Coordinates of N, CA and C and ligand atoms in Angstrom, one line a residue:
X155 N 3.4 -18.9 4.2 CA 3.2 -19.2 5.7 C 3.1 -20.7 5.8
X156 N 4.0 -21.4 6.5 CA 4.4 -22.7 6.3 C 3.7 -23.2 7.4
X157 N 2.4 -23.3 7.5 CA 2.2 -23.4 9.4 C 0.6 -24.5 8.6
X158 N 0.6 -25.8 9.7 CA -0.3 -26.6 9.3 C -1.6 -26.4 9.0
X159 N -2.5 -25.6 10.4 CA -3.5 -24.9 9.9 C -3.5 -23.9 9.1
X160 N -2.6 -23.0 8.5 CA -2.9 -22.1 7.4 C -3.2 -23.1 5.9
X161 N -2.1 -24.2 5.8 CA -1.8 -25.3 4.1 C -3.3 -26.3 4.8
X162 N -4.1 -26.4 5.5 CA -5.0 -27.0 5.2 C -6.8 -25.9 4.7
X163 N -6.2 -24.9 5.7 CA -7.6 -24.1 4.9 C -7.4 -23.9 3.3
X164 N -5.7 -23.8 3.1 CA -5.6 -23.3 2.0 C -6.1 -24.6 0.8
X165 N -5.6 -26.0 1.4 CA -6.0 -26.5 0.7 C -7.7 -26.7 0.7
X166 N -8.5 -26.3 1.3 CA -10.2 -26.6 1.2 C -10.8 -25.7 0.5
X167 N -9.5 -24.5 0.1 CA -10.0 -23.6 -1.1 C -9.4 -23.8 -2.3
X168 N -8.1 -24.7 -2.4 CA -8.0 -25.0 -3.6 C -8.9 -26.0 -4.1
X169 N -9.5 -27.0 -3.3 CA -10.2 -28.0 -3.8 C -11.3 -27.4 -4.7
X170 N -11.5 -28.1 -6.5 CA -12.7 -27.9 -6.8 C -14.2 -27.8 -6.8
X171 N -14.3 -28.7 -5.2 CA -15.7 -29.3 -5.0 C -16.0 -28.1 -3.7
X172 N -15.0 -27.4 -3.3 CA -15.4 -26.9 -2.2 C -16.6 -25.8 -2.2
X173 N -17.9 -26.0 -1.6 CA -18.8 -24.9 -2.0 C -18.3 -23.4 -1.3
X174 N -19.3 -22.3 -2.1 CA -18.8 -21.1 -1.8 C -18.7 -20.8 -0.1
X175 N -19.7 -21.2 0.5 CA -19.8 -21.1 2.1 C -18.6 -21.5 2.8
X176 N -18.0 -23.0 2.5 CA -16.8 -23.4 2.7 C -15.7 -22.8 2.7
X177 N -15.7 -22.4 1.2 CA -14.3 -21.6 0.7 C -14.3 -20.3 1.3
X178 N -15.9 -19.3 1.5 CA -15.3 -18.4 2.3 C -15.1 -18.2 3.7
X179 N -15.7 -19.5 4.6 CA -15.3 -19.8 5.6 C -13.7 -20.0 5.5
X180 N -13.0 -20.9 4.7 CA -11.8 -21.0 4.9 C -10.7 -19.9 5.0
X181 N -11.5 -19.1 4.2 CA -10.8 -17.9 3.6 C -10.9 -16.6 4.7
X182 N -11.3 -16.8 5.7 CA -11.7 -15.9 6.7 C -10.9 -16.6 7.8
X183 N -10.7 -17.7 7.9 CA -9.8 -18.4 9.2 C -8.4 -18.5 9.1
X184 N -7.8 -18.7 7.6 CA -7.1 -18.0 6.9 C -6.7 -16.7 6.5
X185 N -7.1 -15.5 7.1 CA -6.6 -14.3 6.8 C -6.9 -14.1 7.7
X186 N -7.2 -14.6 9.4 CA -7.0 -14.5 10.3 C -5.6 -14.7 10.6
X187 N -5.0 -16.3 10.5 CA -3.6 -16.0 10.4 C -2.5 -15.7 9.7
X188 N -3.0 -15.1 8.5 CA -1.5 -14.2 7.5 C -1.7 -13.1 8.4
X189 N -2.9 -12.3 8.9 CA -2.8 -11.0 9.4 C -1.9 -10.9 11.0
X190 N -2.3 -12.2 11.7 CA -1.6 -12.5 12.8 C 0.1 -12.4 12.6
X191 N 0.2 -13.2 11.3 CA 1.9 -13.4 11.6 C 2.2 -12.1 11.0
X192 N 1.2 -11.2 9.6 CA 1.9 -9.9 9.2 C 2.1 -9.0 10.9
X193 N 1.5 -9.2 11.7 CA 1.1 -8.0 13.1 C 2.3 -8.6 14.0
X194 N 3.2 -9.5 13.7 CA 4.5 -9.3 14.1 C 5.2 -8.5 14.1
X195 N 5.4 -7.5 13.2 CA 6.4 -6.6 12.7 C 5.7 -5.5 13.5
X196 N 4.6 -5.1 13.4 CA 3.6 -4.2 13.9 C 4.3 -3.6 15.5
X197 N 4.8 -2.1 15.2 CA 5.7 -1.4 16.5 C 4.5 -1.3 17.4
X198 N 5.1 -1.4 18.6 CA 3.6 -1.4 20.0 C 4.4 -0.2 20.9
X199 N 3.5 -0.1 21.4 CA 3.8 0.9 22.3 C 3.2 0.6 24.3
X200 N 3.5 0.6 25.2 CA 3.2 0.8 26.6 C 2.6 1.5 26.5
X201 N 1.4 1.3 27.7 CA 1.0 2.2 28.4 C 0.5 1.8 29.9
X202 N 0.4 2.6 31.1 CA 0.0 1.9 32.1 C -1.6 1.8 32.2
X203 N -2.0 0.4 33.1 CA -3.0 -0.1 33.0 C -3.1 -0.4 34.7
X204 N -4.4 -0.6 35.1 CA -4.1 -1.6 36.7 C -5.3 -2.9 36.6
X205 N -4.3 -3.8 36.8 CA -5.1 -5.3 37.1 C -6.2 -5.0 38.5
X206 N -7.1 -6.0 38.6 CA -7.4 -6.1 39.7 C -6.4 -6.3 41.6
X207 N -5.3 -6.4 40.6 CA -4.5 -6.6 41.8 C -3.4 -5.3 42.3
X208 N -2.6 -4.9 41.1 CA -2.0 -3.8 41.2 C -1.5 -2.8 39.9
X209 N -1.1 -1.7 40.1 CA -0.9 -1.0 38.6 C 0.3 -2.1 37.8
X210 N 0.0 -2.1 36.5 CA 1.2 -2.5 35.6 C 1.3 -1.4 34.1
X211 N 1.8 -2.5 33.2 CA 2.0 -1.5 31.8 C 1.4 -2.5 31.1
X212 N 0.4 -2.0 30.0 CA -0.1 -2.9 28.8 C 0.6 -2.4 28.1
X213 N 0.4 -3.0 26.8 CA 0.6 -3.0 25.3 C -0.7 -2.9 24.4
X214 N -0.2 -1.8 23.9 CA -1.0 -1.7 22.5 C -0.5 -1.1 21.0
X215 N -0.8 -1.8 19.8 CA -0.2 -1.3 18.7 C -0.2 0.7 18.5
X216 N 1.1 0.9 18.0 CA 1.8 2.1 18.6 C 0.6 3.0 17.3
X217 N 0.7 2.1 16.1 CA 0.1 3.5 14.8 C -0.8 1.8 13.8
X218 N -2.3 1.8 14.3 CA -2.3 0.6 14.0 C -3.0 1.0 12.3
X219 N -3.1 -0.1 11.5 CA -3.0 0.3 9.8 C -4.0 0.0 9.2
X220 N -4.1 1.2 8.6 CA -5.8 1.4 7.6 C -5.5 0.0 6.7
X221 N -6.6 -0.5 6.8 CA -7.1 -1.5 6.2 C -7.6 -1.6 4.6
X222 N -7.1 -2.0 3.7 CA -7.5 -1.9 2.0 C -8.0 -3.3 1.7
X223 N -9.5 -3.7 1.5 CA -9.9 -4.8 0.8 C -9.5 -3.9 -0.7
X224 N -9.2 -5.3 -1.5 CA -9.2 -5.0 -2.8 C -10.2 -5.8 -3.6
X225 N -11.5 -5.2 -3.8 CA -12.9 -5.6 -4.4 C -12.4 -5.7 -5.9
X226 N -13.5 -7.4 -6.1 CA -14.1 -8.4 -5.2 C -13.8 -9.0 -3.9
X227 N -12.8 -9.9 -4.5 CA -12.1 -11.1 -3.7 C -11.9 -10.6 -2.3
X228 N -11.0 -9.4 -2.3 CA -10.4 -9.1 -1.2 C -11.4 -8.5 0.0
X229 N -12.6 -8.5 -0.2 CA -14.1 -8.6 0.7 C -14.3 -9.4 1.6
X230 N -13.5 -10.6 1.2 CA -13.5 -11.9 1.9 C -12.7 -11.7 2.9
X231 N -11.9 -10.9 3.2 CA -10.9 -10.9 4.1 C -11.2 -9.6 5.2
X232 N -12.0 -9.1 4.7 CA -12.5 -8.2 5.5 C -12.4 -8.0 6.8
X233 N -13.4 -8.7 7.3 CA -13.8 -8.6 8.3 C -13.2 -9.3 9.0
X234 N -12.5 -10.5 8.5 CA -11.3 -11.0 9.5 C -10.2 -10.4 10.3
X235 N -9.7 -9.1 9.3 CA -8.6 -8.5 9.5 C -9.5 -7.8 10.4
X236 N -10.7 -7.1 10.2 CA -10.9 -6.0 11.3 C -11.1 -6.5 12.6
X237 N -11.4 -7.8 12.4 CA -11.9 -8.5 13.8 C -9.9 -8.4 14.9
X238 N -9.1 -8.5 13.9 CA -7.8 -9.0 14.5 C -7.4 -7.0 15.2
X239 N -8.0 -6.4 14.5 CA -7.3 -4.8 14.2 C -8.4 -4.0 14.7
X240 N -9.6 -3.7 15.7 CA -10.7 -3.2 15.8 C -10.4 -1.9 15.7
X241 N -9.0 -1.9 16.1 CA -8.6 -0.1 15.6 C -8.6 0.3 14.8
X242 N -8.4 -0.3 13.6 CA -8.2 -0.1 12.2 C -9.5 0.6 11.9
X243 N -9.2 1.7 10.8 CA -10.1 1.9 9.6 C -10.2 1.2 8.3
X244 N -11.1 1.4 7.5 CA -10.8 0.7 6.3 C -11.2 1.7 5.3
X245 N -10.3 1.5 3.9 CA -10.5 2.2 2.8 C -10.7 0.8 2.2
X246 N -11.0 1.5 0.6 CA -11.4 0.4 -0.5 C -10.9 0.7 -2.0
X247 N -10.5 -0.4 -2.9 CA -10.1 -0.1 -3.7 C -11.0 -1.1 -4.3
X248 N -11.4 -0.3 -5.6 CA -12.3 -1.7 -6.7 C -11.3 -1.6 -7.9
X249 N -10.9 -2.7 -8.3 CA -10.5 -3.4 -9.7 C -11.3 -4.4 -10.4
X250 N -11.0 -4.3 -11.5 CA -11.5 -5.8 -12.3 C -10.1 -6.2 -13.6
X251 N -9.5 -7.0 -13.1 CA -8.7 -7.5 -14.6 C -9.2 -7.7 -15.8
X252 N -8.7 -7.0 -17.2 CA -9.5 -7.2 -18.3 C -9.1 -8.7 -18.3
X253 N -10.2 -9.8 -19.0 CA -9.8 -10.6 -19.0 C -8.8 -11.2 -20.4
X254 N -8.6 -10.0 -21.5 CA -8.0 -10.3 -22.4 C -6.4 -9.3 -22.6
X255 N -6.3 -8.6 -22.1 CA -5.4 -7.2 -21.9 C -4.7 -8.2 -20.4
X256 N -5.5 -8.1 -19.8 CA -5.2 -8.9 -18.5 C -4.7 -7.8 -17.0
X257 N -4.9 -6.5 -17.7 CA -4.6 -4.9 -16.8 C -5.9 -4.9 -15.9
X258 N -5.6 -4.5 -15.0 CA -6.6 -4.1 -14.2 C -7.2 -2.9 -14.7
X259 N -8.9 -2.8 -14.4 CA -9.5 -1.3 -14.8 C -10.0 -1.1 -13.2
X260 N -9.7 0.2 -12.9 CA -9.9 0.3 -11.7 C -11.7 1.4 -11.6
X261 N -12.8 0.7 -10.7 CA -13.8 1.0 -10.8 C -14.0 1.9 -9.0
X262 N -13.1 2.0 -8.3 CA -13.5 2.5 -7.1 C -12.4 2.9 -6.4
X263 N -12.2 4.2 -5.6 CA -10.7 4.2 -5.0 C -11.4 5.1 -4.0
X264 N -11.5 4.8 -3.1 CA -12.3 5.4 -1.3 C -10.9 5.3 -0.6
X265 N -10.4 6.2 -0.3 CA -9.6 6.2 0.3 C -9.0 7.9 1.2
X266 N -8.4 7.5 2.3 CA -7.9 9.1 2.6 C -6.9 9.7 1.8
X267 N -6.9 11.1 1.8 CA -6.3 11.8 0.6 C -4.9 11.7 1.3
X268 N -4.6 11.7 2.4 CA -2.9 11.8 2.8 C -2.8 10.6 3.6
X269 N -2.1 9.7 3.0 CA -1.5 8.5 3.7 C -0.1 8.7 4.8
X270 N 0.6 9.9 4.4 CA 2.0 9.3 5.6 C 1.9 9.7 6.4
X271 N 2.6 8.6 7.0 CA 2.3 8.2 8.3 C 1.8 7.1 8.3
X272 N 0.9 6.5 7.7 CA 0.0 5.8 8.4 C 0.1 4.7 7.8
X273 N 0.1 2.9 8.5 CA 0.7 2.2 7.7 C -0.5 1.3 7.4
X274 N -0.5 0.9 6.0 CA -1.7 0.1 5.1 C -1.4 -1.5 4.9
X275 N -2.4 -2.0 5.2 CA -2.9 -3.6 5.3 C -3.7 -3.9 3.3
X276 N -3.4 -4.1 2.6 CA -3.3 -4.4 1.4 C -4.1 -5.9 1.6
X277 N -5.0 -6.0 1.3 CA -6.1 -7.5 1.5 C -6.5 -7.9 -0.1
X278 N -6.3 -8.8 -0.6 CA -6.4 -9.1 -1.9 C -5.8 -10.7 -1.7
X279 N -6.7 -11.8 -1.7 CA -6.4 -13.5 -1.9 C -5.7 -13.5 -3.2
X280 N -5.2 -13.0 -4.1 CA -4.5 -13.6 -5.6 C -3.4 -12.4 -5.7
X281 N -2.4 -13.1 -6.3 CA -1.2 -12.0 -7.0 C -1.2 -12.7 -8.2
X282 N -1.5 -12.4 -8.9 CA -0.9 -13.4 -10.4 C -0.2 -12.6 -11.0
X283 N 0.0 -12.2 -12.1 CA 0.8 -10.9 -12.7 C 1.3 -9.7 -11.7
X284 N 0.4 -9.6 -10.8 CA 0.9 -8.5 -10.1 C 0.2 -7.2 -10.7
X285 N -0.4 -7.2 -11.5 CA -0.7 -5.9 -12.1 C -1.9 -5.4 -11.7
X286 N -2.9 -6.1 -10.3 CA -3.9 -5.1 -9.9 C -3.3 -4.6 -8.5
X287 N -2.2 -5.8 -8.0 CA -1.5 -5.2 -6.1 C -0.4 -4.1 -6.8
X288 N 0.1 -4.0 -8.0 CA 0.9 -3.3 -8.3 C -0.1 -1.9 -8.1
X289 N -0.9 -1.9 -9.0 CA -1.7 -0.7 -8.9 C -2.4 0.0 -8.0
X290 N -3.1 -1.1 -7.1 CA -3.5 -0.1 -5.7 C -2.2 0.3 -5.0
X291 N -1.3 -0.4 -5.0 CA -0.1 0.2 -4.1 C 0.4 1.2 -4.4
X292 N 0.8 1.3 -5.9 CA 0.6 3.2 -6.5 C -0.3 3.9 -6.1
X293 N -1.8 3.7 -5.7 CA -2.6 4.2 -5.6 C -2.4 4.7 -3.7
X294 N -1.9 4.0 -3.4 CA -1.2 4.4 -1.6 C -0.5 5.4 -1.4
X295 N 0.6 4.6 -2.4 CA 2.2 5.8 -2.6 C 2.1 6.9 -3.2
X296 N 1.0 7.0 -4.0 CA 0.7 8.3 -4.3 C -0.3 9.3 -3.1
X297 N -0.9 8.8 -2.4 CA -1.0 9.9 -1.3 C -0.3 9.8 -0.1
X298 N 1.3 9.2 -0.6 CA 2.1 9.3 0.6 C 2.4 8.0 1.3
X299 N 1.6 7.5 1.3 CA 2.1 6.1 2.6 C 3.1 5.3 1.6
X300 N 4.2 5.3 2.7 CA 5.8 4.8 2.9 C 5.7 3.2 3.8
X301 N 4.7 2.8 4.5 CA 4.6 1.4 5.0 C 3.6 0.7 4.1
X302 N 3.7 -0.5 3.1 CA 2.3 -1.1 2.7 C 2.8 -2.6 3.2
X303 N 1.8 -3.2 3.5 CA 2.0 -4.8 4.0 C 1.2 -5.6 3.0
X304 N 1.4 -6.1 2.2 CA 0.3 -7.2 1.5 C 0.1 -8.3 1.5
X305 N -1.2 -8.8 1.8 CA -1.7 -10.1 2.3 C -2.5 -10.3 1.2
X306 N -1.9 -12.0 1.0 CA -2.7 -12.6 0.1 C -2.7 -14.2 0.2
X307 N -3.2 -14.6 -0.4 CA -3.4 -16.5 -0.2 C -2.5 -16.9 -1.0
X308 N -2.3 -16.6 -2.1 CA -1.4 -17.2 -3.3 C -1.2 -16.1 -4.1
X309 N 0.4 -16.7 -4.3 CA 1.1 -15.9 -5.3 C 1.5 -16.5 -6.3
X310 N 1.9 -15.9 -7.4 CA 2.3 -16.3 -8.4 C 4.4 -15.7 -8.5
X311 N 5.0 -16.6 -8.9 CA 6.5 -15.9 -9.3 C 6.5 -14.3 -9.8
X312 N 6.0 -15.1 -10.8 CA 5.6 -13.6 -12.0 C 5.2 -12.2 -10.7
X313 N 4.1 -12.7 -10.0 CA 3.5 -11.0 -9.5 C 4.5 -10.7 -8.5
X314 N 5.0 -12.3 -8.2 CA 6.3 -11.3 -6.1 C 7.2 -10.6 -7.5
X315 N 7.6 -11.2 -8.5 CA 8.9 -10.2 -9.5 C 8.3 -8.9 -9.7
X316 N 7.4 -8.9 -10.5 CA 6.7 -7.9 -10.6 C 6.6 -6.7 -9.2
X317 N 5.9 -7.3 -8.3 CA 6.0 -6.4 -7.3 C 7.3 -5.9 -6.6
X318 N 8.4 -6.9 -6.6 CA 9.6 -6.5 -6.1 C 10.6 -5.4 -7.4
X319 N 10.0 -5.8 -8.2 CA 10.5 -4.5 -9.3 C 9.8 -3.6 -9.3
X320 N 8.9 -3.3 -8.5 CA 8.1 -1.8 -8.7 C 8.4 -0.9 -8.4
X321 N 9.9 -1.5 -6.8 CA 10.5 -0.2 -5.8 C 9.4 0.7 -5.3
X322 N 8.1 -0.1 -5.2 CA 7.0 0.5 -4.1 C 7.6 -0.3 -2.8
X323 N 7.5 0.4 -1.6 CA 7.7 0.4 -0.2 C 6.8 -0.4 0.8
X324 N 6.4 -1.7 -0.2 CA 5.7 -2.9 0.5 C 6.3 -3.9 1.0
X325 N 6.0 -5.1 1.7 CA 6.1 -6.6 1.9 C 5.2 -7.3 1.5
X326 N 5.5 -8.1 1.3 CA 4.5 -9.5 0.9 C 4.5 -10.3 1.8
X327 N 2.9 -10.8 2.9 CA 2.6 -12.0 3.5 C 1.9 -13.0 3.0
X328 N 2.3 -14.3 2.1 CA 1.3 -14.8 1.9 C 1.3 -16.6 2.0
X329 N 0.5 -17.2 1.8 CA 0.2 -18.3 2.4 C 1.0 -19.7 1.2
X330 N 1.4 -19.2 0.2 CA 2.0 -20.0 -0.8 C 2.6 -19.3 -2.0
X331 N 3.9 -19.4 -2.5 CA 3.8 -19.2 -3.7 C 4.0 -20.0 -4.6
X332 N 2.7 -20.5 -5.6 CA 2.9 -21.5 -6.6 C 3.6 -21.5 -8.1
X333 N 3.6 -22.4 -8.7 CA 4.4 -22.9 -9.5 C 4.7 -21.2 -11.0
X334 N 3.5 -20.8 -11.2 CA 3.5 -20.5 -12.4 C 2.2 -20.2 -13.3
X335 N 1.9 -19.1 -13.8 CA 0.5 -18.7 -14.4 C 0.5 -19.5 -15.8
X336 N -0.4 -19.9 -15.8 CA -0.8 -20.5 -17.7 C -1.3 -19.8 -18.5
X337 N -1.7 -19.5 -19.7 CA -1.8 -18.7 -20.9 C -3.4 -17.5 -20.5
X338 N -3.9 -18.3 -20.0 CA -5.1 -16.7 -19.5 C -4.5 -16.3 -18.1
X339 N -3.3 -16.4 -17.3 CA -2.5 -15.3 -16.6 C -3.7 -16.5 -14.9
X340 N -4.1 -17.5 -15.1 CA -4.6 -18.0 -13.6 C -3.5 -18.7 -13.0
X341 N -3.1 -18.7 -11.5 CA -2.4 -19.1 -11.3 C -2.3 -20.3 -11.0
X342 N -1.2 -21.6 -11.2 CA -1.4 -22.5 -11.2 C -0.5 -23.4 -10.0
X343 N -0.6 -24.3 -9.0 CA -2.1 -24.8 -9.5 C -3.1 -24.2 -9.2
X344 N -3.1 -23.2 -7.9 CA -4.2 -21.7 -8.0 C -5.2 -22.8 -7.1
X345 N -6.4 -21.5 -7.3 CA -7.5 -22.0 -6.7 C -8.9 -21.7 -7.7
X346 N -8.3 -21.4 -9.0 CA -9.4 -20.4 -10.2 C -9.3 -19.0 -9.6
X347 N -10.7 -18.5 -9.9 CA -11.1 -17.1 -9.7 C -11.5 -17.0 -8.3
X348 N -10.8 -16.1 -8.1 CA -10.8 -16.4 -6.1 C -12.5 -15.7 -6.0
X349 N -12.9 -14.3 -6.7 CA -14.2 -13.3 -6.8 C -15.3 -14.6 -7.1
X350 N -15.3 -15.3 -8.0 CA -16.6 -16.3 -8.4 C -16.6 -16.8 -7.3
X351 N -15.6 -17.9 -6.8 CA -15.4 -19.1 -5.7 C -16.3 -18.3 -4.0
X352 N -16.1 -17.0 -4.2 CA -16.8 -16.7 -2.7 C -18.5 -16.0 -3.5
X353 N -18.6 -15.7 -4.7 CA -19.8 -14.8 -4.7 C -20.0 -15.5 -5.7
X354 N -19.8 -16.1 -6.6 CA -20.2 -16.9 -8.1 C -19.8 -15.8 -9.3
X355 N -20.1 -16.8 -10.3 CA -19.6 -15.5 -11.4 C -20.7 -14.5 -12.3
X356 N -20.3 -13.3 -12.7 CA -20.7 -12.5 -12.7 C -21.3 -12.7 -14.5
Ligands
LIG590 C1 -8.5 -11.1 -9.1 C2 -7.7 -11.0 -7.7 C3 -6.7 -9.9 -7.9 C4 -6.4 -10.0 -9.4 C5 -5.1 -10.7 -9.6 O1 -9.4 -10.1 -9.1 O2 -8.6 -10.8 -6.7 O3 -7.2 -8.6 -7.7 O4 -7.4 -10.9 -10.0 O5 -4.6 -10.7 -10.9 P1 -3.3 -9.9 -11.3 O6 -2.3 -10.1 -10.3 O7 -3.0 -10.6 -12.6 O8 -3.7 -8.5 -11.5 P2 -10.3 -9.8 -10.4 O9 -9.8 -8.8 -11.3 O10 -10.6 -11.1 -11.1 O11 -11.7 -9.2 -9.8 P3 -12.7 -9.8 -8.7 O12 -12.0 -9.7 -7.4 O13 -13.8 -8.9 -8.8 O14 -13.0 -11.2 -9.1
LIG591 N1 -7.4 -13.9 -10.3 C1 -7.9 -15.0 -9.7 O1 -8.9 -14.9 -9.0 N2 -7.3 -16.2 -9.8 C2 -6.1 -16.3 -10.5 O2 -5.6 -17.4 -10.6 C3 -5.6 -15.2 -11.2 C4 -6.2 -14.0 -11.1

């Protein structure tokens, strides 16, 4: 997302000095607008309404989409997206990348048991490999949901390939995609560990 306020929050979370409060301020004013520009596509529907003056027709989102943080990181995005979506519900998905395997182990999956129909908001700030968005999204398509949207701050080459070879029935919104992962799989030039940068490390 090539837009000046999105490349300057992004930059106050790439910065190394930036403290956690900062970064997750940035990071919430920033996934205020990936989710805005992803709610473009988003089908609306009429309905009539009356102004103070005379009847007319509003708009509202026709089938609006369950919401997936993907814990830790994607915590941070939370409540931004629900603030944009008040319709929305939210499910949850916990992962953790091994850090030597580099596979996601998945520690939490809250979620409704029949997704179609209903279209999912994917919240996760990092793609690097691809191999924890690859797995919640299986984790969608397996109870059916045919619409996934994924939002994230940075991508890596490696994870949009990855993801676009998975022939899962998603998109990708996201705010950069950088150069290239280095030998522990961070994306470079990245922002580090997006989970430490808002909560510290564990
Ligand atoms: C980070 C990030 C993604 C994942 C990306 O989470 O939030 O979920 O790594 O890496 P991948 O594309 O190579 O799978 P992490 O597993 O570090 O957990 P955390 O959110 O608890 O810090
Ligand atoms: N997870 C992160 O938090 N950052 C990276 O650069 C890669 C994976």
């Amino acid at each position: 997302m090539n837009h000046p306020l999105a490349q300057s929050r992004l930059t106050a979370m790439r910065e190394v000095g930036t403290e956690p409060g900062s970064f997750r301020a940035a990071l919430h004013e920033l996934t205020t607008m990936l989710v805005y520009e992803a709610a473009r596509a988003f089908p609306i529907e009429q309905y009539p309404i009356e102004t103070p003056v005379a009847p007319t027709h509003g708009t509202r989102l026709a089938n609006p989409p369950l919401l997936v943080p993907v814990l830790r990181a994607g915590l941070g995005m939370a409540d931004s997206a629900l603030a944009l979506l008040p319709e929305s519900s939210m499910g949850f998905v916990g992962l953790a990348r091994d850090e030597e395997t580099f596979e996601p182990r998945a520690y939490l999956e809250s979620l409704p048991a029949d997704l179609s129909g209903i279209p999912v908001l994917v919240l996760d700030p990092m793609l690097a490999t691809g191999g924890s968005l690859e797995h919640c999204c299986r984790l969608l398509a397996d109870r059916g949901c045919t619409d996934i949207t994924v939002i994230c701050v940075l991508a890596a080459p490696e994870g949009v390939a990855r993801l676009e070879r998975s022939g899962l029935p998603l998109r990708l919104v996201t705010a950069s995609i950088d150069d290239e992962l280095n030998n522990k799989k961070y994306i470079v030039p990245g922002l580090g560990d997006a989970g430490d940068r808002q909560f510290g490390g564990m």
